[in-house]
C-alpha atoms as an extended CHARMM CRD file, in Angstrom:
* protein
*
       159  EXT
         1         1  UNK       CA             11.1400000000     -107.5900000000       -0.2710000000  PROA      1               0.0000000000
         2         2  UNK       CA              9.0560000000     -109.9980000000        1.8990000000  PROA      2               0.0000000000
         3         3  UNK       CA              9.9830000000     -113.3240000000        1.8200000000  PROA      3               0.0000000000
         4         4  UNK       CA              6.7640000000     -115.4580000000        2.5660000000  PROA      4               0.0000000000
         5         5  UNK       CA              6.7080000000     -118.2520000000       -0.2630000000  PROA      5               0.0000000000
         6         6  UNK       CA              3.7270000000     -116.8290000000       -3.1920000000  PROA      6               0.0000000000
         7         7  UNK       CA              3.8750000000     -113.2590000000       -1.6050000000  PROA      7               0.0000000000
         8         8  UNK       CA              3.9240000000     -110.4730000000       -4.4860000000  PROA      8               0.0000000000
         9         9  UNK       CA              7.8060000000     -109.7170000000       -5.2630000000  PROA      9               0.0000000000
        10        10  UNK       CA              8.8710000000     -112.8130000000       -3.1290000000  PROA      10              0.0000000000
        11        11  UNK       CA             12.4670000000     -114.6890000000       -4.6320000000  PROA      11              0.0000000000
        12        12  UNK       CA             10.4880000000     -117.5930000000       -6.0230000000  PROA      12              0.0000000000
        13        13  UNK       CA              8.1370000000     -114.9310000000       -7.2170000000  PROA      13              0.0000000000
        14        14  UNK       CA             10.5990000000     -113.1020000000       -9.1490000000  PROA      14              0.0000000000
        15        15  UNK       CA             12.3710000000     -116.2740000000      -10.3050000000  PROA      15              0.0000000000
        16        16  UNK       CA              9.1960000000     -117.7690000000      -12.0090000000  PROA      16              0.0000000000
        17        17  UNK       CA              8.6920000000     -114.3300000000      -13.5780000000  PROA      17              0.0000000000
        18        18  UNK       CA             11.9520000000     -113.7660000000      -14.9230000000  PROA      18              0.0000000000
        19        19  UNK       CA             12.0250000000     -117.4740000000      -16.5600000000  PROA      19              0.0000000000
        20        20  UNK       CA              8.2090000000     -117.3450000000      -17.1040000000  PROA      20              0.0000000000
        21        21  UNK       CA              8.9970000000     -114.2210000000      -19.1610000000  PROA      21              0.0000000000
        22        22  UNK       CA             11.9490000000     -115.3970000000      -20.9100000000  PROA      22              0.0000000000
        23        23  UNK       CA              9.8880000000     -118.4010000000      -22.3930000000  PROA      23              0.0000000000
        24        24  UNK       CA              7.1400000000     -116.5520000000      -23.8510000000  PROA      24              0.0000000000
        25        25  UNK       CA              9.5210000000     -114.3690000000      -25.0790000000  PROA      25              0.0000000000
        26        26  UNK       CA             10.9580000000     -117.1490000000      -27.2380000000  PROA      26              0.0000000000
        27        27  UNK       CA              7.4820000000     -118.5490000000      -28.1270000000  PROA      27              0.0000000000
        28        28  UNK       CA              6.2470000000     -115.2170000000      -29.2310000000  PROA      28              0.0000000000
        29        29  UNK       CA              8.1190000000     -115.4640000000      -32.6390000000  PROA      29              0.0000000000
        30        30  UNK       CA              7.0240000000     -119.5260000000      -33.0330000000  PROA      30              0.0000000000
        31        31  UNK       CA              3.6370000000     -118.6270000000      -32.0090000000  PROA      31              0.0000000000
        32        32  UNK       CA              3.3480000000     -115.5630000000      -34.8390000000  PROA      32              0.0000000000
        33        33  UNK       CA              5.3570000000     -117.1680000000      -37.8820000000  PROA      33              0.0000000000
        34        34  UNK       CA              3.2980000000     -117.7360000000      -40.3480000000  PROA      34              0.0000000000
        35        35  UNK       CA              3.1000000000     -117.6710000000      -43.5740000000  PROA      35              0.0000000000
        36        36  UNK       CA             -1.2470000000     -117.4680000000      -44.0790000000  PROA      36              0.0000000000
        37        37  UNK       CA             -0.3170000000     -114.5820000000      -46.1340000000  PROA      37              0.0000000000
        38        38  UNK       CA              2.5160000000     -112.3410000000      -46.5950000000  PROA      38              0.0000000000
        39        39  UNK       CA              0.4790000000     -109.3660000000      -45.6200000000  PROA      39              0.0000000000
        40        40  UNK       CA             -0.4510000000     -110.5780000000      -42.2750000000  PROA      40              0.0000000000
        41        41  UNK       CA              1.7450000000     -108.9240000000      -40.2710000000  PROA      41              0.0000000000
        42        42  UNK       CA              1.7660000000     -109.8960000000      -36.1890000000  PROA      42              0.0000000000
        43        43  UNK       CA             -0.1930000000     -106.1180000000      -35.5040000000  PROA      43              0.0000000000
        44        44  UNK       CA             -2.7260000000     -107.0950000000      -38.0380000000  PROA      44              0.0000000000
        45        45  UNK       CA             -2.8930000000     -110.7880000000      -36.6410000000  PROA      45              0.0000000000
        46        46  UNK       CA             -3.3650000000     -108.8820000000      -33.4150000000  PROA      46              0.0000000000
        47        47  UNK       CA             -6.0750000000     -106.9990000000      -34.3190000000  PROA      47              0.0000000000
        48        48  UNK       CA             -7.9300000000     -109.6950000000      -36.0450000000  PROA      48              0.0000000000
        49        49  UNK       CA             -7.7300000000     -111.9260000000      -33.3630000000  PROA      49              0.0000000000
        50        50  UNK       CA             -9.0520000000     -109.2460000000      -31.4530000000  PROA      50              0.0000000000
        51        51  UNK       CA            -12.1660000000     -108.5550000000      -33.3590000000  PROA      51              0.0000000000
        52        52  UNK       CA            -12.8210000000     -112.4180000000      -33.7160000000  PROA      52              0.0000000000
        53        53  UNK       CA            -12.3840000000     -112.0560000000      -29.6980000000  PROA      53              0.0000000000
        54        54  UNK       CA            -15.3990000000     -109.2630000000      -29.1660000000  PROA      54              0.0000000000
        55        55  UNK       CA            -17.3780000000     -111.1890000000      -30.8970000000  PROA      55              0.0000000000
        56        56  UNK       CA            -19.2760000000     -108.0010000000      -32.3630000000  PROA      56              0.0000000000
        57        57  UNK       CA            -18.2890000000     -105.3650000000      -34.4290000000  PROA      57              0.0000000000
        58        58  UNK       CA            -15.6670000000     -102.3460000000      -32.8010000000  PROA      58              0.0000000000
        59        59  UNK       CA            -15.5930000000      -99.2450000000      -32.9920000000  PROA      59              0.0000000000
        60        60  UNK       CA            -12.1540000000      -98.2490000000      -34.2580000000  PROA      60              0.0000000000
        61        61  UNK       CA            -11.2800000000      -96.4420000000      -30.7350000000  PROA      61              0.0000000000
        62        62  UNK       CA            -12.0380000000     -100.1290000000      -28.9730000000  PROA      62              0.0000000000
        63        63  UNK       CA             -9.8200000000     -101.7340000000      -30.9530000000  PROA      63              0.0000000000
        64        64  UNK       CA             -6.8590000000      -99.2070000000      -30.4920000000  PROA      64              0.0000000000
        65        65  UNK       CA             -7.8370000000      -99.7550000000      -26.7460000000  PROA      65              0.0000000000
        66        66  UNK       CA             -8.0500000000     -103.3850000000      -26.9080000000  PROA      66              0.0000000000
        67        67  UNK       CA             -4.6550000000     -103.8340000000      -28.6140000000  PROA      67              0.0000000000
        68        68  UNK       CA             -2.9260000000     -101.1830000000      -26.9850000000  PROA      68              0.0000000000
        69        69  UNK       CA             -2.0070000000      -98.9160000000      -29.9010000000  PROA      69              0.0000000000
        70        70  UNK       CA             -2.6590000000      -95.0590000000      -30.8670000000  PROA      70              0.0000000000
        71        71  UNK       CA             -6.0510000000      -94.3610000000      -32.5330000000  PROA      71              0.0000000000
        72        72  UNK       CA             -4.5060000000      -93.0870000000      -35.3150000000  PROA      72              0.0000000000
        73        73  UNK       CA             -2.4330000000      -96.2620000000      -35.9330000000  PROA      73              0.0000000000
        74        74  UNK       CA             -5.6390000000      -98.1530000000      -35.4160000000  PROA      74              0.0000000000
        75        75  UNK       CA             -7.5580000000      -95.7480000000      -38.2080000000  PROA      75              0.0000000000
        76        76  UNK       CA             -4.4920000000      -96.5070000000      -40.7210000000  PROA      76              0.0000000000
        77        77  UNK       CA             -4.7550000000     -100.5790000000      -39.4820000000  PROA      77              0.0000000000
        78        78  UNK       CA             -8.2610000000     -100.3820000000      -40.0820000000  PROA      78              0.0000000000
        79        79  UNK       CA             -7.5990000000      -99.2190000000      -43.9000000000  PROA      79              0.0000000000
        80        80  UNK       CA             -5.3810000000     -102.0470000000      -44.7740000000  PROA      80              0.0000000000
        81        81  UNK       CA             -7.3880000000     -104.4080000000      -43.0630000000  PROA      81              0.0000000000
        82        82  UNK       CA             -9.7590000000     -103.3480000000      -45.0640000000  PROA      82              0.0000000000
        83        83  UNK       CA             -8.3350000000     -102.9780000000      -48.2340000000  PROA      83              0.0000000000
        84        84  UNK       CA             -6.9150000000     -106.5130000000      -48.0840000000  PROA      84              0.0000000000
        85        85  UNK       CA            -10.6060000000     -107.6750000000      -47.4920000000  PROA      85              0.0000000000
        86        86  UNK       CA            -10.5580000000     -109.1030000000      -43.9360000000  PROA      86              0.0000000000
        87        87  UNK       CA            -12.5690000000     -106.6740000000      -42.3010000000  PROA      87              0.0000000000
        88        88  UNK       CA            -15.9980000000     -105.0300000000      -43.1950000000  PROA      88              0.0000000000
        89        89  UNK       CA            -16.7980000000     -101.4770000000      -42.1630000000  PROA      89              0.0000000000
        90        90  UNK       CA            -21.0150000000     -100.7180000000      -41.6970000000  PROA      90              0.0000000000
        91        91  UNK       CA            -22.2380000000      -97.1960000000      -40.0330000000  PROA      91              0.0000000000
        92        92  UNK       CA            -22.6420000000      -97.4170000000      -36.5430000000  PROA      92              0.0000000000
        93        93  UNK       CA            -26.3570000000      -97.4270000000      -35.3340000000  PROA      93              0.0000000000
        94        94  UNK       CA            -25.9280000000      -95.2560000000      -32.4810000000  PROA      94              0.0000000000
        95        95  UNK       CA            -23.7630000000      -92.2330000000      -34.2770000000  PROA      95              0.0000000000
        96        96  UNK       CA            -23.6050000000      -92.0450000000      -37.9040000000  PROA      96              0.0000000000
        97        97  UNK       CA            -20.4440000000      -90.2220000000      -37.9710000000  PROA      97              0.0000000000
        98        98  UNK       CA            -18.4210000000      -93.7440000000      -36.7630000000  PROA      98              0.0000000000
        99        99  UNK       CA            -18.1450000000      -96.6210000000      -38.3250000000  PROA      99              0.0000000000
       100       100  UNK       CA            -17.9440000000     -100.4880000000      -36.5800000000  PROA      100             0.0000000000
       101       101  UNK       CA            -15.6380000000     -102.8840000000      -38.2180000000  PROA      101             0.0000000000
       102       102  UNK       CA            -15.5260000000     -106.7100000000      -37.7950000000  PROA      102             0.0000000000
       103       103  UNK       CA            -14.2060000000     -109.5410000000      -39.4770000000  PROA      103             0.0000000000
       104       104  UNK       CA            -14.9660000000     -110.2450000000      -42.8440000000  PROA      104             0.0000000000
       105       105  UNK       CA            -14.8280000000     -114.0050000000      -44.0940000000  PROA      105             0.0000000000
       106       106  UNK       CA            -11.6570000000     -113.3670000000      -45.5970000000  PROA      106             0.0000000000
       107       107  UNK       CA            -10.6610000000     -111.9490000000      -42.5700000000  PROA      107             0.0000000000
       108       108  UNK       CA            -12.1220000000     -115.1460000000      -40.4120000000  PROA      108             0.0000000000
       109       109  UNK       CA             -9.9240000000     -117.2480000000      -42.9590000000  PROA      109             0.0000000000
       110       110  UNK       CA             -6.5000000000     -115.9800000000      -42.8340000000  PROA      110             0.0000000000
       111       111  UNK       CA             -7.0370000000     -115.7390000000      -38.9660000000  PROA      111             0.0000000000
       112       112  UNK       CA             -7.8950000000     -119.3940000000      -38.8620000000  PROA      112             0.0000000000
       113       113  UNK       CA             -5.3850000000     -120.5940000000      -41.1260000000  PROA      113             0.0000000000
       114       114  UNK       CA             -2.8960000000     -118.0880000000      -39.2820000000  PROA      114             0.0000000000
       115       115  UNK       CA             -3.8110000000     -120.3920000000      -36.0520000000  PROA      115             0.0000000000
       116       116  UNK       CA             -3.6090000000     -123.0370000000      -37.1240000000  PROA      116             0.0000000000
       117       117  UNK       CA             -0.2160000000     -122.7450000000      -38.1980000000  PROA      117             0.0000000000
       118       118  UNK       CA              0.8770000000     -121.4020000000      -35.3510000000  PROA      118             0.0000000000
       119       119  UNK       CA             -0.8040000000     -124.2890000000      -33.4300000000  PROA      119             0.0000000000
       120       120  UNK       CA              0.8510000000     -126.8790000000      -35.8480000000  PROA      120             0.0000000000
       121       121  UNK       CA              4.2550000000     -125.6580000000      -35.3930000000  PROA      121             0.0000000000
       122       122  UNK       CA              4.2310000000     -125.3230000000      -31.3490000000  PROA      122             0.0000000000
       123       123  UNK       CA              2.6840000000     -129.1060000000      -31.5390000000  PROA      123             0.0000000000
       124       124  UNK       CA              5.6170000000     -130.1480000000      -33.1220000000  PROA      124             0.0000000000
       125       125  UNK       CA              7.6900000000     -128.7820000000      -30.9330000000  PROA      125             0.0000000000
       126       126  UNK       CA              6.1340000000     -129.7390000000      -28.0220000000  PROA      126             0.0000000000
       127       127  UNK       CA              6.1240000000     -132.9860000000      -29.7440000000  PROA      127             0.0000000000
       128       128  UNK       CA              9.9150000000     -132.9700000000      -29.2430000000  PROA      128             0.0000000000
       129       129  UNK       CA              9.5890000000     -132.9610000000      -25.4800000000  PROA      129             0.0000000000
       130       130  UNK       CA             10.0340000000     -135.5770000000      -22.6680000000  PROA      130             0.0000000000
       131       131  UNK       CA              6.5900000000     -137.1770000000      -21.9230000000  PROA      131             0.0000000000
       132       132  UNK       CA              6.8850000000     -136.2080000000      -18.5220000000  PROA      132             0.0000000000
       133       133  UNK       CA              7.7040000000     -132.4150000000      -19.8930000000  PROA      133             0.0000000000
       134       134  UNK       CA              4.2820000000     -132.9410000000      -21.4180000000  PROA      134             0.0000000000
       135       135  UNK       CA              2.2370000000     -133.6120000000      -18.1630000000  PROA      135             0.0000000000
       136       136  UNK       CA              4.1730000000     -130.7030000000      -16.0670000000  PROA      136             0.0000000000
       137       137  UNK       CA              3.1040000000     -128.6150000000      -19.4200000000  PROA      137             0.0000000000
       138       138  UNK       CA             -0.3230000000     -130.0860000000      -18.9710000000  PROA      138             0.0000000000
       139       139  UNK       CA             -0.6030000000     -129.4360000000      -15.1980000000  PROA      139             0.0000000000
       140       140  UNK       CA              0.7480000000     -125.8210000000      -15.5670000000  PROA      140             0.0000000000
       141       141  UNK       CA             -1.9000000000     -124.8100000000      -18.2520000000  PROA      141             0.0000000000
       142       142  UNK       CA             -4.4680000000     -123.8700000000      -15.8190000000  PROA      142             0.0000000000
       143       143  UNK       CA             -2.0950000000     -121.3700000000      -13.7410000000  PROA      143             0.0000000000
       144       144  UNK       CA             -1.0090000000     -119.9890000000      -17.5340000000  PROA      144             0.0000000000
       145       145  UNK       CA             -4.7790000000     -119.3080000000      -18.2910000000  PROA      145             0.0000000000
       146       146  UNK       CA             -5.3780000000     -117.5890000000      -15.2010000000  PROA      146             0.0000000000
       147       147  UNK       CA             -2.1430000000     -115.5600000000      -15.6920000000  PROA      147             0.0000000000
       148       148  UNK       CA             -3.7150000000     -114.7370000000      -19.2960000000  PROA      148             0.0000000000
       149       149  UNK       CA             -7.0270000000     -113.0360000000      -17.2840000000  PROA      149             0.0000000000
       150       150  UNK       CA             -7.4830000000     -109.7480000000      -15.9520000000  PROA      150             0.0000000000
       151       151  UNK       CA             -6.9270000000     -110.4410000000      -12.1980000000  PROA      151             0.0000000000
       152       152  UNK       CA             -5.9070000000     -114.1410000000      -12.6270000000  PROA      152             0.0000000000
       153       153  UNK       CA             -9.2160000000     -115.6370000000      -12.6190000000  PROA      153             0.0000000000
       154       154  UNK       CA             -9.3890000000     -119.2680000000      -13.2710000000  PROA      154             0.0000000000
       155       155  UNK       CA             -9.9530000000     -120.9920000000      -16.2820000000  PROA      155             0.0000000000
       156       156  UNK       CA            -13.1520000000     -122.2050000000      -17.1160000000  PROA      156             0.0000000000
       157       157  UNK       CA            -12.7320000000     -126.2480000000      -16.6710000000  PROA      157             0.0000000000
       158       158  UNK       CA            -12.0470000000     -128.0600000000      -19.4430000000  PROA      158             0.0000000000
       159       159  UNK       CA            -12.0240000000     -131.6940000000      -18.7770000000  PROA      159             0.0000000000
């Protein structure tokens, strides 16, 4: 294991993993309790969030692929999704026999009100913490974003 300071697999390397891992794992649950509506499981959360992410309508294939799941767990998703209203389902232009689904505005409103719950609950924890907690939280955002990219890349600056 090399032992240059930053190297991949170095001691402090492994150490900020381990602990950086063990965190999240502890915000996961904070970050998906909610209570927007009793349907809205974290897998359905997921898959809203990442149809409001794409921007465009999916194909049902993309989204198993974008959220990591079997196809045919993303064609029974799709269903409930749809039959609680919060996606819409329209032919796809390019081969009839698929459909493209995308968030409906019931869909853009339980994901929004999901967030935002989410978002009021880790404020108020974070609310709880040492002000100087606050700025090392601050100052390690932009490492956490890049950590959040495919390959690292930096966040986009948001001063």
């Amino acid at each position: 294991m090399p032992d240059r300071p930053g190297a991949p697999g170095a001691p402090d390397a492994v150490e900020l993993a381990e602990r950086l891992r063990g965190a999240i794992q502890a915000l996961v649950p904070l970050v998906r309790g909610h209570t927007a509506h009793p349907d809205l499981t974290p897998s359905r959360l997921t898959a809203l969030g990442v149809l409001d992410a794409a921007g465009r309508p999916l194909r049902i294939g993309e989204l198993a692929s974008r959220t990591g799941i079997a196809l045919s767990t993303a064609s029974r998703m799709v269903d409930l999704l749809a039959d609680s209203g919060w996606i819409d389902r329209q032919p796809d232009p390019a081969d009839q026999r698929a459909c493209l689904i995308g968030l409906s505005a019931a869909g853009r409103a339980v994901l929004g009100a999901a967030r935002r719950e989410a978002t009021g609950a880790l404020a108020r924890n974070i609310a709880r913490l040492a002000p100087d907690q606050r700025g090392v939280l601050r100052r390690a955002l932009p490492a956490l974003e890049a950590l959040s990219r495919p390959g690292g890349e930096p966040a986009p600056d948001r001063r």
